Structure formats: structure tokens, C-alpha cells
Coordinates of C-alpha atoms and ligand atoms in Angstrom, one line a residue:
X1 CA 140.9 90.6 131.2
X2 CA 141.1 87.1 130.5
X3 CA 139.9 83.4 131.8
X4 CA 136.2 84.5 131.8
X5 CA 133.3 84.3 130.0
X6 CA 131.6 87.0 128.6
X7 CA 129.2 87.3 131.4
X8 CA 131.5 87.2 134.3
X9 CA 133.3 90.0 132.1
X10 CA 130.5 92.5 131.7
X11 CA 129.2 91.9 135.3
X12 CA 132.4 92.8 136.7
X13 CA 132.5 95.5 134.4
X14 CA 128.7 97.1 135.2
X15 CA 129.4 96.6 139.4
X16 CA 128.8 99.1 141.4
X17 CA 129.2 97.6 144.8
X18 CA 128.2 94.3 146.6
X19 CA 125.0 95.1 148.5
X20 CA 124.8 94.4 152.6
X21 CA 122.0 91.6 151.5
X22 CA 124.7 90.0 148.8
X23 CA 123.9 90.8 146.1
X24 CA 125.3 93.2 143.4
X25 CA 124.4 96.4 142.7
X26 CA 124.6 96.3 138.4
X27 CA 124.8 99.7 136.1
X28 CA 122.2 99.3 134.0
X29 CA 123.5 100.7 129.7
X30 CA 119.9 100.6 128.3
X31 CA 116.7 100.6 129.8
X32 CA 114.0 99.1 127.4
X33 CA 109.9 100.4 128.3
X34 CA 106.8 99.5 126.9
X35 CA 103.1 100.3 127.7
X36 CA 102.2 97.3 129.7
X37 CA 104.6 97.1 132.4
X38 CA 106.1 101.0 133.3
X39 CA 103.2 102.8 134.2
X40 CA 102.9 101.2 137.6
X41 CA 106.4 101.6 138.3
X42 CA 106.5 105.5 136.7
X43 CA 103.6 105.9 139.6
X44 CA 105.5 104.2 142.5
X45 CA 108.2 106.9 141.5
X46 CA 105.8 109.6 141.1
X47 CA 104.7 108.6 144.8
X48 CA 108.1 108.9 146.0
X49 CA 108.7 112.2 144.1
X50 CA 111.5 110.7 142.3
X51 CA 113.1 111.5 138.8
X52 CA 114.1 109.7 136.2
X53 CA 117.6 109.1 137.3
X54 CA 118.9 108.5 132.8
X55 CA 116.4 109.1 130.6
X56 CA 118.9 109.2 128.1
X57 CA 119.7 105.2 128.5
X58 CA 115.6 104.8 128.5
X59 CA 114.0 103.9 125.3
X60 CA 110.0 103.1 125.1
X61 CA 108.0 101.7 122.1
X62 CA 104.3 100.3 122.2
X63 CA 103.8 96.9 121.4
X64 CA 101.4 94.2 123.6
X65 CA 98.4 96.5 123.7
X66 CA 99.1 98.3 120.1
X67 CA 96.1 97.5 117.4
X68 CA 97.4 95.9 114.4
X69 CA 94.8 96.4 112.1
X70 CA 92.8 99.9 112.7
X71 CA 95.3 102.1 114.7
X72 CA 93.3 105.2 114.5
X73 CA 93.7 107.3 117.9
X74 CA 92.1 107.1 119.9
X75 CA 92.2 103.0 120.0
X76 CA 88.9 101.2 119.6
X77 CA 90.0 99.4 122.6
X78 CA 89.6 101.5 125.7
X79 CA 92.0 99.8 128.6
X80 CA 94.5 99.9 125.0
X81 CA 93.9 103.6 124.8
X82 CA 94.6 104.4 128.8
X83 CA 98.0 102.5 128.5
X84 CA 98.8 104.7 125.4
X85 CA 98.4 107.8 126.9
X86 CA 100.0 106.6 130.2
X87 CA 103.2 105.9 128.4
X88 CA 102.9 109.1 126.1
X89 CA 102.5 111.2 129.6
X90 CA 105.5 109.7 131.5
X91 CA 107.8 109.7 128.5
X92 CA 107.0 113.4 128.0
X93 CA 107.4 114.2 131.5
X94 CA 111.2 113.0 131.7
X95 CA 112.3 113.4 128.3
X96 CA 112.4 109.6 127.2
X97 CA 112.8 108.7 123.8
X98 CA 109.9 107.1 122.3
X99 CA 109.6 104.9 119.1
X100 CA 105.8 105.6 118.9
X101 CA 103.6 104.4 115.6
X102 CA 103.7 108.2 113.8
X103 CA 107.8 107.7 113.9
X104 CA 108.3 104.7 112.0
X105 CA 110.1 103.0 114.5
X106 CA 107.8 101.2 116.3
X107 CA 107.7 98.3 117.0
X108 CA 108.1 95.0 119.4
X109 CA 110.8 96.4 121.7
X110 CA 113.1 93.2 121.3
X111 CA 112.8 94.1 117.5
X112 CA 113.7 98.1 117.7
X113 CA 116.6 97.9 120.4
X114 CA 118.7 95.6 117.2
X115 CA 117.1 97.6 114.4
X116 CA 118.5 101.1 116.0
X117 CA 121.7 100.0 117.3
X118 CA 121.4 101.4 120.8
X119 CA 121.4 97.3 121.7
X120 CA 125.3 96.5 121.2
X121 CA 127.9 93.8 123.1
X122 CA 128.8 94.8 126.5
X123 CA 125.9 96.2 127.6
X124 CA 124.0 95.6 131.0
X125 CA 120.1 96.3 129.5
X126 CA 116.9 95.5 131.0
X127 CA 112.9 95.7 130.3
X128 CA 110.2 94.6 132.5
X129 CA 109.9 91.5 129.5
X130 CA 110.9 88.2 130.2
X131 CA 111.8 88.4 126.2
X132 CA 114.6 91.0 126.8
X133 CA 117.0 87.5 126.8
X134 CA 117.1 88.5 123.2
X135 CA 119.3 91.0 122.9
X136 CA 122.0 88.3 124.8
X137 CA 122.2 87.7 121.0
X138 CA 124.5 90.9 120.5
X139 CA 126.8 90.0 123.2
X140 CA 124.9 91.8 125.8
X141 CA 123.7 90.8 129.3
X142 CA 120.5 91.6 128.8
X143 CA 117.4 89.8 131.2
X144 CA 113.8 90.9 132.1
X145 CA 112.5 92.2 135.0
X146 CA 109.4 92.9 137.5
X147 CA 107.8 96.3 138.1
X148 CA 109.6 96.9 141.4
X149 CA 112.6 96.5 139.4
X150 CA 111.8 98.7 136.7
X151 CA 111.1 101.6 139.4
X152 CA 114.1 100.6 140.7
X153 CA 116.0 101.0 137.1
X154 CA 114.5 104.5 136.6
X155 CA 115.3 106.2 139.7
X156 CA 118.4 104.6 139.8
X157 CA 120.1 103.3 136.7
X158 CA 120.8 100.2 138.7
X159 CA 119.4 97.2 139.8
X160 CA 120.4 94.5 142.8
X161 CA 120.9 91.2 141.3
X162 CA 122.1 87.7 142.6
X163 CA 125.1 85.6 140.1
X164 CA 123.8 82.9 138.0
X165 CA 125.7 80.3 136.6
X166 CA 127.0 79.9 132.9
X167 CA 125.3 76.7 131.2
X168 CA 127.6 76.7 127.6
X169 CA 125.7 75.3 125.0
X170 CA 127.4 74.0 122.2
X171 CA 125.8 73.6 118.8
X172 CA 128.1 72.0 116.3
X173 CA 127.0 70.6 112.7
X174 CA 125.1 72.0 110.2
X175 CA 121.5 72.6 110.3
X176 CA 119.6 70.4 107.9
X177 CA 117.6 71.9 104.9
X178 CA 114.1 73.6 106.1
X179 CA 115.9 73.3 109.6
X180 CA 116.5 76.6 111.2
X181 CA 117.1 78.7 114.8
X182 CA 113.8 77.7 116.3
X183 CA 114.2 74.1 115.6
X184 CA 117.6 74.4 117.6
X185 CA 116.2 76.5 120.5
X186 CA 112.9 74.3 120.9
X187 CA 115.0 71.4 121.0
X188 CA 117.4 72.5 123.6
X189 CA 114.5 73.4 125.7
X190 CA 113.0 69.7 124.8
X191 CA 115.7 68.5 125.9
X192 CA 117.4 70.6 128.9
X193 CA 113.5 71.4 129.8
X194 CA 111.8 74.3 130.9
X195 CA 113.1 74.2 134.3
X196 CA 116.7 73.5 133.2
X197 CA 118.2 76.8 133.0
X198 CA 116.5 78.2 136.3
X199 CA 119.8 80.1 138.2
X200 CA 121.8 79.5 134.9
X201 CA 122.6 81.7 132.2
X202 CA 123.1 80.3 128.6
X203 CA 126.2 81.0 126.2
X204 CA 125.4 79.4 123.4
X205 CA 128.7 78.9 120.9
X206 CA 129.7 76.2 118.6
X207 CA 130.0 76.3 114.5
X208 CA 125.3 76.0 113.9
X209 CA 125.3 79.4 116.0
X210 CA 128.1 80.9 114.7
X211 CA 127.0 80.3 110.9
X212 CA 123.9 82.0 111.8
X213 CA 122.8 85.9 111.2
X214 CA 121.8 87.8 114.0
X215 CA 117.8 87.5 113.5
X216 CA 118.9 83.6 114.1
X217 CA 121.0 84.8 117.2
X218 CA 118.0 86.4 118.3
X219 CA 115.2 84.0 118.1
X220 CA 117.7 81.5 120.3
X221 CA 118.3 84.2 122.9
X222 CA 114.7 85.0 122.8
X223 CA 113.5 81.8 123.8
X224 CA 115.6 81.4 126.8
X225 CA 113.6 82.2 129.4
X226 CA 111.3 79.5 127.8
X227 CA 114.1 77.3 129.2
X228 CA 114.4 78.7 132.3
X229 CA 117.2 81.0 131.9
X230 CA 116.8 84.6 132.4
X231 CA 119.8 85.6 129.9
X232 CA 120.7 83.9 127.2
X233 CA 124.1 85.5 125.0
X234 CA 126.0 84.7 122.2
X235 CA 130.1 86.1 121.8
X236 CA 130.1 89.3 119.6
X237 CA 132.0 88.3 116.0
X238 CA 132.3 90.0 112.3
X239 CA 128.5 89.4 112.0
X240 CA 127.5 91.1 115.1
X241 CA 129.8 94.2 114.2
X242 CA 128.2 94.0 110.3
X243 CA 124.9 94.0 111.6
X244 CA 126.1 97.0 114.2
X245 CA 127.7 99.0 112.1
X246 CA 125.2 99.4 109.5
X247 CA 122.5 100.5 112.1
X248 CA 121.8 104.6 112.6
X249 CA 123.5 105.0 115.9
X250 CA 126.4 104.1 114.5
X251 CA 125.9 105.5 110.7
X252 CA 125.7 108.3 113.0
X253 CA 128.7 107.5 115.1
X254 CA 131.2 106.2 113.1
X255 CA 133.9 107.1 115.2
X256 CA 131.9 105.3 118.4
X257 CA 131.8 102.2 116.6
X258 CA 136.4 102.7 116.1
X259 CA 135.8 103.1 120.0
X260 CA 133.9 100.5 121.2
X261 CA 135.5 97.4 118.8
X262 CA 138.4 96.9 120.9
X263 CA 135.7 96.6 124.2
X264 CA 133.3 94.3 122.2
X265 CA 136.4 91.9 121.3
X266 CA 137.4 91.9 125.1
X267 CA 134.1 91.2 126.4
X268 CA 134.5 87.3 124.1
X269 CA 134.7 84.9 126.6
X270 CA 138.2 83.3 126.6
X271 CA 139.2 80.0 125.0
X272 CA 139.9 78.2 128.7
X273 CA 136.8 80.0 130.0
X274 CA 134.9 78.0 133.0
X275 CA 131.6 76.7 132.6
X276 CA 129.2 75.0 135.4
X277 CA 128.0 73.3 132.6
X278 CA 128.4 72.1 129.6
X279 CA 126.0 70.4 126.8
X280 CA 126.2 69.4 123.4
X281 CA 124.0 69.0 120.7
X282 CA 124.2 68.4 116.9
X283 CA 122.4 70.4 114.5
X284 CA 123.0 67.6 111.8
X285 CA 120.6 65.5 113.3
X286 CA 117.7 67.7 114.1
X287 CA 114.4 68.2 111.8
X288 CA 111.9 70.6 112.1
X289 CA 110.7 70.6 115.3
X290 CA 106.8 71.5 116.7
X291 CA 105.0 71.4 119.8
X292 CA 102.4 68.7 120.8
X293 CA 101.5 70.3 123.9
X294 CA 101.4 73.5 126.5
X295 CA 105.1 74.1 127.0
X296 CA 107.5 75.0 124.8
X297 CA 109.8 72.0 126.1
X298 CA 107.0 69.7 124.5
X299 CA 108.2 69.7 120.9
X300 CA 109.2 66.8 118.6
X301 CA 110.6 66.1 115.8
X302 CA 107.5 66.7 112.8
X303 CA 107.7 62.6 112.3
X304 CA 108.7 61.3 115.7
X305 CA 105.9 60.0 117.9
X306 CA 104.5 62.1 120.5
X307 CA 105.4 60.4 124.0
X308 CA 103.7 58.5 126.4
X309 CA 103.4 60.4 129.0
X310 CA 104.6 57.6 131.2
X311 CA 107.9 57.3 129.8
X312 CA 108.6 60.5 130.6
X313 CA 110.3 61.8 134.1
X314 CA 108.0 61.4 137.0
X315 CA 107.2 65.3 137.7
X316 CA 106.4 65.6 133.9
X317 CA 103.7 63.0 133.6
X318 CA 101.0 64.9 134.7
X319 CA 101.2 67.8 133.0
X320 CA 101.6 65.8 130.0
X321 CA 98.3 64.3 130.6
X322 CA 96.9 67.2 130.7
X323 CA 98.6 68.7 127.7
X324 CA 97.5 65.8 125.6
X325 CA 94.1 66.0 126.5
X326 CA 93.7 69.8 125.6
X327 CA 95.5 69.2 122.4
X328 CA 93.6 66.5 121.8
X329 CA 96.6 64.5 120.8
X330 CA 97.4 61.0 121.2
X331 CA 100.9 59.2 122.3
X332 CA 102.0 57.4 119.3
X333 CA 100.3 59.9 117.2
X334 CA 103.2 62.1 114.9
X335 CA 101.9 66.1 114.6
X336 CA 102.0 66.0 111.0
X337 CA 98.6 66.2 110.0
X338 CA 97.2 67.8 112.6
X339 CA 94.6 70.4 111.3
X340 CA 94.7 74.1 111.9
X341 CA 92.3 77.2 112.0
X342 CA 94.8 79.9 112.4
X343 CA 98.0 80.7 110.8
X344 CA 100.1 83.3 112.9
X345 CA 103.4 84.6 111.6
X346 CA 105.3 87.4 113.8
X347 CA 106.3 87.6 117.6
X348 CA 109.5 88.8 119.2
X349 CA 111.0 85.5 118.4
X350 CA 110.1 85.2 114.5
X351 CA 108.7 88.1 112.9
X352 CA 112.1 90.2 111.3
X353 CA 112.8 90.6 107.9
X354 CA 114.8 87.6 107.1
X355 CA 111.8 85.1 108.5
X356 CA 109.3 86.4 106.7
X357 CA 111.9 86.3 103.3
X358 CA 112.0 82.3 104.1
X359 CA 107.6 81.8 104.6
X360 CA 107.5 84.4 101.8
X361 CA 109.2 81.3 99.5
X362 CA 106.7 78.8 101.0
X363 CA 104.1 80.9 100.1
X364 CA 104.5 82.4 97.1
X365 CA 102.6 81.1 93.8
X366 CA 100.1 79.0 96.3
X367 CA 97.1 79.6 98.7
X368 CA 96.0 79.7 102.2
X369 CA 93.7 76.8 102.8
X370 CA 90.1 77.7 102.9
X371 CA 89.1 76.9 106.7
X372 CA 92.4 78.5 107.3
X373 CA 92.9 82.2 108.9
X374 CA 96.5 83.5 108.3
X375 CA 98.0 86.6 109.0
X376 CA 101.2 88.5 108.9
X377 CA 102.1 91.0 111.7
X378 CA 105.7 92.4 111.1
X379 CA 107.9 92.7 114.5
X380 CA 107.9 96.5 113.7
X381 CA 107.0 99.2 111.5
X382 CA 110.9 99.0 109.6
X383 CA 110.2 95.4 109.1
X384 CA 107.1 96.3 107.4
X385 CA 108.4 98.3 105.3
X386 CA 111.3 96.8 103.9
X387 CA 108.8 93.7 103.6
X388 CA 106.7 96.0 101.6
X389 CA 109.4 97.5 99.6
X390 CA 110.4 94.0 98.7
X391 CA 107.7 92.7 97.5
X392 CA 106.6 90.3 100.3
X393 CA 103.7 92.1 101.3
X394 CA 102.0 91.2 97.7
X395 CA 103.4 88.1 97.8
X396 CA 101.7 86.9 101.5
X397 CA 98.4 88.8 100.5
X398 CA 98.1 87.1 97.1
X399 CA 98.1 83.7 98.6
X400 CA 95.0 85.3 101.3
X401 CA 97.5 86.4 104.2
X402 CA 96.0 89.4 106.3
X403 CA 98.9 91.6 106.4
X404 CA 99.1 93.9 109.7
X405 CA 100.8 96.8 111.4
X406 CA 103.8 96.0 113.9
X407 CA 103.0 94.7 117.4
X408 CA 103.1 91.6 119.8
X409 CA 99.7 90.4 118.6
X410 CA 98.4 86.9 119.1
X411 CA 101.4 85.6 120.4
X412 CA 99.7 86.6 123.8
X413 CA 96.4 87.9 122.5
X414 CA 96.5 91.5 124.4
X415 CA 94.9 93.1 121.5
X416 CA 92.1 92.1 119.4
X417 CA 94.0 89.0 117.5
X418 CA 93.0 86.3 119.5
X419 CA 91.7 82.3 118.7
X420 CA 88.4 81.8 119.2
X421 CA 86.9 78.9 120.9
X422 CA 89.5 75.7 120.4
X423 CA 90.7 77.2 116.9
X424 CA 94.1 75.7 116.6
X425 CA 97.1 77.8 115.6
X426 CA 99.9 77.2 113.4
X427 CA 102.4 79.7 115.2
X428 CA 106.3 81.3 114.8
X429 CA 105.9 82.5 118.7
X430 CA 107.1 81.5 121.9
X431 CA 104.7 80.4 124.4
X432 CA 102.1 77.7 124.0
X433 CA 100.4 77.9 127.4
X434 CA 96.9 77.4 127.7
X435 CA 94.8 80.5 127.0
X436 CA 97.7 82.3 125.9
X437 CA 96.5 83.5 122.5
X438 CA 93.4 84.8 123.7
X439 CA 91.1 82.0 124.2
X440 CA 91.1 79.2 127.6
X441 CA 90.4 76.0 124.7
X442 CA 92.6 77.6 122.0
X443 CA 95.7 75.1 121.1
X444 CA 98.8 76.6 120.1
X445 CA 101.4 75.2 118.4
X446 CA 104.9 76.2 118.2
X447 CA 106.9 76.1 114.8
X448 CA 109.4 77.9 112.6
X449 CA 108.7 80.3 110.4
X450 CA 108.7 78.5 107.1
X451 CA 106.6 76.0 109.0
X452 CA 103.5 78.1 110.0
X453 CA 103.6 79.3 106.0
X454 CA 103.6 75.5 105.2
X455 CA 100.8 75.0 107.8
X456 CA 98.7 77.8 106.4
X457 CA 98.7 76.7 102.7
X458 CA 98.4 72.9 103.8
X459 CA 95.7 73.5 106.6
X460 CA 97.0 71.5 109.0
X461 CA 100.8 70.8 110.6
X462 CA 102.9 70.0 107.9
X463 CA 106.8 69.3 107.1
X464 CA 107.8 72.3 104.9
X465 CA 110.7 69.9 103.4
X466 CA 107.8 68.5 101.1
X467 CA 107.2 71.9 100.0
X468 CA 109.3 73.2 97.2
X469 CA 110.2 76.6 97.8
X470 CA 110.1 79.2 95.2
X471 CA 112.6 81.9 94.4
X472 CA 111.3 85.5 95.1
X473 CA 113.3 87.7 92.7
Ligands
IPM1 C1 103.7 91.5 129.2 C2 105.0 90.9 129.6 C3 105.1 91.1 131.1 C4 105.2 89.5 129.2 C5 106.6 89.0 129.5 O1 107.2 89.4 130.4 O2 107.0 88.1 128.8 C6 104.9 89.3 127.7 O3 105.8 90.0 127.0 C7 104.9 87.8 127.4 O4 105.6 87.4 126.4 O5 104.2 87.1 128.0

């Protein structure tokens, strides 16, 4: 195959058939479930007296509802509880793997599908998360979906989808020092908006993404639905097949990994590939970036000047308004400063082992601000662990971190880490909506990882560049 890009390549390779509506029908290589969005879709199929068509290409985990603190069965929490059994029955009853909290694999699903190896380029894999862009990161085509879809998936091992567009975005330069992944993918969605990507999807390419490791990878893709886009991928290279290679399915497999090289390789997309779009942006330039309102497209710069909100496009002035005025932020006004209650360090998008290594520097040697609460919640119990195992655990708890079992957490406050009242928080997530962490007046604010540990020691928004970081060994 040649001319294409990687996502025309593993569509055509995944069809089954155009449907009579226009659409395609898509074989779908992994099916990702967790506790919030399968049981209603396991009970439409029950209804229909279907089976699971592949429950070996289904892989659950528990992670929106999953206690982080006490996870004593059964939960404290009862709704929390319910979901946990619901999952525990349906797995069971077909036969689906499940990466629950006694296996030591549990853990946010966008964080186990890498860590195990069963995410891998080429693939067509879904989850009823709009966070499953992430795994785009290993070359896959990988998008979230809705809980008819998810029936869908599990009685079929297919799903009926409509072509998007490919948007390439090309990151050239190098990133700046306490500049990292985030800063890029906040500033893309600053720029291209949160409506920008709607019917594309992203390739992201050019030297910034290609220096970085996957967990980098991975917090870009994550965030693209933020942007709009339901997929985001970036072309499998050496780093991919490291990071691939040294995972259990293929420690296991060795001779699979031999097997499936050559297809990963084919899947690139090609030098004279066609885009619908193109846009460029250079990493030299950009600083950290953080949030000043209730979208992740309203970021800036740490020292640039928050915008009037009527110099900005007409359809974006209100909600800027309004933005400003729960933040309690003025135009004019730069973020650094800006006091915070709540220090939250984890999510899908931030919370593997290599950001927690870079807050651990910030951290270490100094402490969490008094009016500050700060917490650690690993993106899965193997995280945890190896965090442990290093060393970072002690470090974080020394300067007055909470440190927590795996799970989603606050970023969306389905559990019992919430903000209370208008606490502010310092956060490594991905969505800054109103009432998204738990509380209707709590203000979120979106940053990297090194910057929520700078936040948390400074008690309030700070730029981590005027932070010297220490070495850990
Ligand atoms: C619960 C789930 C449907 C939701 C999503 O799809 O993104 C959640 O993961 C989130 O981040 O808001």
C-alpha cells in the first residue's frame, strides 16, 4: 500500500463492507470496558439474548467509580459498589478478561491497554470513553464511543462509522526547558479551538512529537477529543516498537512481535500522503501553558495576558464572559499568581510513570503549601508500584502529598475526590468544565505535570522554570 496515511490504511484494512445507509462497517481489534459505560449496553444485549460476539478482543478494568483511598469491598459508596458487581457479573458471564484491583493491573483503561501491550499500531479499538483517542499514540485508530455502540461492538465485533478527514499537525522545534506534551496539546487546542477538529482526525508528526516517549505520545492523543477530534494518532517508529516489545504480550510473544513489524511499518503514512489539512506550529516558541477559563482551548502562555473577551471571535465572547467571571479572572490579568486550594496530580492524560518522575523533581526537598490539599493518584496500580519501588512515593509524601490507589479520580469527581465549594485546583487533567471535579463553583485549571507540583509547593499558579529541580537518585 502506498499514498495514504496511516488512517486511510487501517480503515481500508478493518472494512468489512459499506453499509446501505453509507457508512462502513469497521472490525473492531480491541474492545476496551469499564464500569460506567457497559452495563447498560451488556443489558440491551441481555434483552436481545445476544452473546458476546469476541470476548477475547474485550478487555475491562475499573476506573471512574473505583475508591482511591479505602478500597475495602464492598465500596463505602453504594451506586460505586452496584457498578462493581455489574461489571464483575457480565465479565464472568462471557469470559472477559478483567484487570480488577486484586490483579495488579488495574487501572485507568487508557493507562492498562499501553502498559499490557494488547494496544499496538494497526489496530481498529474502541471504549465507550471519549479518552480512547489515546491509544492513536501507538499508531492505532482508536476513538470513543456511546452505549449503543458499545452493544453494538459486543454482539458484533463491529461498529458502523462515517470517514473523517485527516487534519496533519506538524510540530517542529524543540520544546523549551519545563515545556512538555501538554503545553503542545493545550496550545493546539488554543489555537485550532475546541470545535476545530469536529469531522477531522489528527496525525500529529513533525521532529517535537517524534523526540517524544510514548507517555508524551499519549497525553497529545489523549486530549484530542478536547479539540474536537475523535482520534488523534501518531506513525508507529523505534520508540513505539521499544515501548511494545518490552510489554508482557509480547515478552510473551516474541515471535508475534517478528510478525507484526513488517504490518506496523506499512501502516506509516507515506511521504506524499494527502492531508485536508495542514497546520504548523513551533515548539521553540511555546512556554508552559495553563487554563484561565472552562475549556481546555482557554489556555495561555503562564505570562501572557488573559484576553479580552472582545477581541476574541464573535461566537467565543460569551462564553468567555462567563468563563472569566467563574474564574474570577480578569482580561489583562497573567495566571501566575493565581492562588490554589487543591493540587491534583493523575488522570488519563498525566498520571504514568515518567510524569510523576518530572513533579517528583519539583517536589522533592520542599513542601506543599499549608492552605494547599495535594494528592497523587497513579493512572494504575503498575504505575504505583514502580513509583513506589522508586522512591517517589516517599518523596511526594514527604513534602505532604496524599498518595492514592489507581483510578480516574477528581479529574471528573465520580468518586469521593471532589473540590469543595469554589476550592481552586492546580490540575495535570483534561477537562476544566464547570462542575467537573465535583463541585458547580469549583475552578479547575489545566497544567502540566511539573506545573501542578510547582503550584502545590507555591500555593498558587506558578512557572515551574523558577523552580530549580532536584535530581532524584
Ligand atoms: C464516563 C465517560 C463517559 C467520560 C468520557 O467519555 O470521557 C469520562 O471518561 C470523562 O472523561 O468525562
Amino acid at each position: 500500500m502506498s499514498n495514504g496515511t496511516l488512517y486511510d490504511k487501517v480503515w481500508d484494512r478493518h472494512k468489512v463492507t459499506t453499509l446501505p445507509n453509507g457508512q462502513d462497517q469497521l472490525f473492531v481489534g480491541l474492545h476496551l470496558i469499564h464500569e460506567v459505560t457497559s452495563p447498560q449496553a451488556f443489558g440491551m444485549l441481555k434483552e436481545r439474548g445476544l452473546e458476546v460476539a469476541r470476548p477475547d478482543l474485550t478487555h475491562a478494568t475499573v476506573d471512574h467509580i473505583v475508591p482511591t483511598a479505602n478500597q475495602d469491598r464492598p465500596y463505602a459508596d453504594d451506586a460505586a459498589e452496584r457498578m462493581m458487581a455489574e461489571l464483575e457479573e457480565n465479565v464472568r458471564d462471557a469470559g472477559i478478561e478483567f484487570s480488577d484491583p486484586t490483579t495488579g493491573n488495574q487501572g485507568i483503561v487508557h493507562v492498562i491497554g499501553p502498559e499490557q501491550g494488547i494496544t499496538q499500531p494497526g489496530k481498529t479499538i474502541v471504549c465507550g470513553d471519549s479518552h480512547t483517542s489515546t491509544h492513536g499514540a501507538f499508531g492505532a485508530l482508536a476513538f470513543g464511543i456511546g452505549t449503543s455502540q458499545i452493544r453494538d461492538v459486543l454482539a458484533t465485533q463491529t461498529i458502523a462509522m462515517e470517514k473523517q478527514k485527516v487534519r496533519k499537525i506538524e510540530v517542529n522545534g524543540e520544546l523549551g526547558e519545563g515545556v512538555e506534551a501538554k503545553d503542545i496539546i493545550l496550545e493546539i487546542i488554543r489555537r485550532l479551538g475546541t470545535e476545530g477538529g469536529v469531522g477531522y482526525v489528527y496525525e500529529y508528526a513533525g521532529e517535537a512529537i517524534e523526540n517524544l516517549g510514548m507517555e508524551g505520545r499519549m497525553s497529545i492523543c489523549n486530549m484530542s477529543i478536547e479539540g474536537g477530534a475523535r482520534a488523534g494518532y501518531v506513525n508507529p517508529d523505534e520508540t513505539t516498537y521499544e515501548w511494545l516489545e518490552a510489554t508482557d504480550y509480547f515478552q510473551e510473544n516474541p515471535e508475534k512481535f517478528e510478525e507484526l513489524k513488517p504490518y506496523w511499518e506499512s501502516i506509516r503514512s507515506d511521504e506524499d500522503a494527502e492531508y485536508d489539512d495542514v497546520v504548523e506550529i513551533d515548539a521553540s516558541e511555546l512556554d508552559p501553558v495553563v487554563t484561565w477559563g472552562t475549556t481546555p482551548g482557554q489556555g495561555i502562555g503562564i505570562d501572557d495576558p488573559i484576553p479580552e473577551p472582545e477581541s476574541l471571535a464573535d461566537d467565543k465572547v460569551d462564553t468567555a464572559r462567563r468563563a472569566q467571571k467563574h474564574m474570577r479572572v480578569e482580561p489583562g490579568e497573567t495566571m501566575n499568581g493565581y492562588e490554589i486550594d487543591v493540587a491534583f496530580l493523575g488522570s488519563c492524560t498525566n498520571a504514568r510513570l515518567p510524569d510523576l518522575r518530572r513533579a517528583a523533581r519539583i517536589v522533592k526537598g520542599r513542601e506543599v503549601d499549608d492552605d494547599v490539599r495535594a494528592f497523587v493518584v497513579p493512572g494504575s496500580q503498575r504505575v504505583q508500584q514502580a513509583a513506589k519501588e522508586e522512591g517517589l512515593k516517599d518523596v511526594f509524601e514527604a513534602a505532604g502529598f496524599e498518595w492514592r490507589n489507581a483510578g480516574c479520580s477528581m479529574c471528573l469527581g465520580m468518586n469521593e475526590d471532589q473540590l469543595e465549594g469554589d476550592e481552586a485546583c492546580a490540575s495535570s487533567s483534561n477537562r476544566n468544565f464547570v462542575g467537573r471535579q465535583g463541585s458547580k463553583d469549583g475552578r479547575t485549571v489545566l497544567m502540566n505535570p511539573r506545573m501542578v507540583a510547582a503550584a502545590a509547593i507555591t500555593g498558587e499558579v506558578s512557572d515551574v522554570r523558577d523552580l530549580k529541580e532536584v535530581n532524584l537518585a
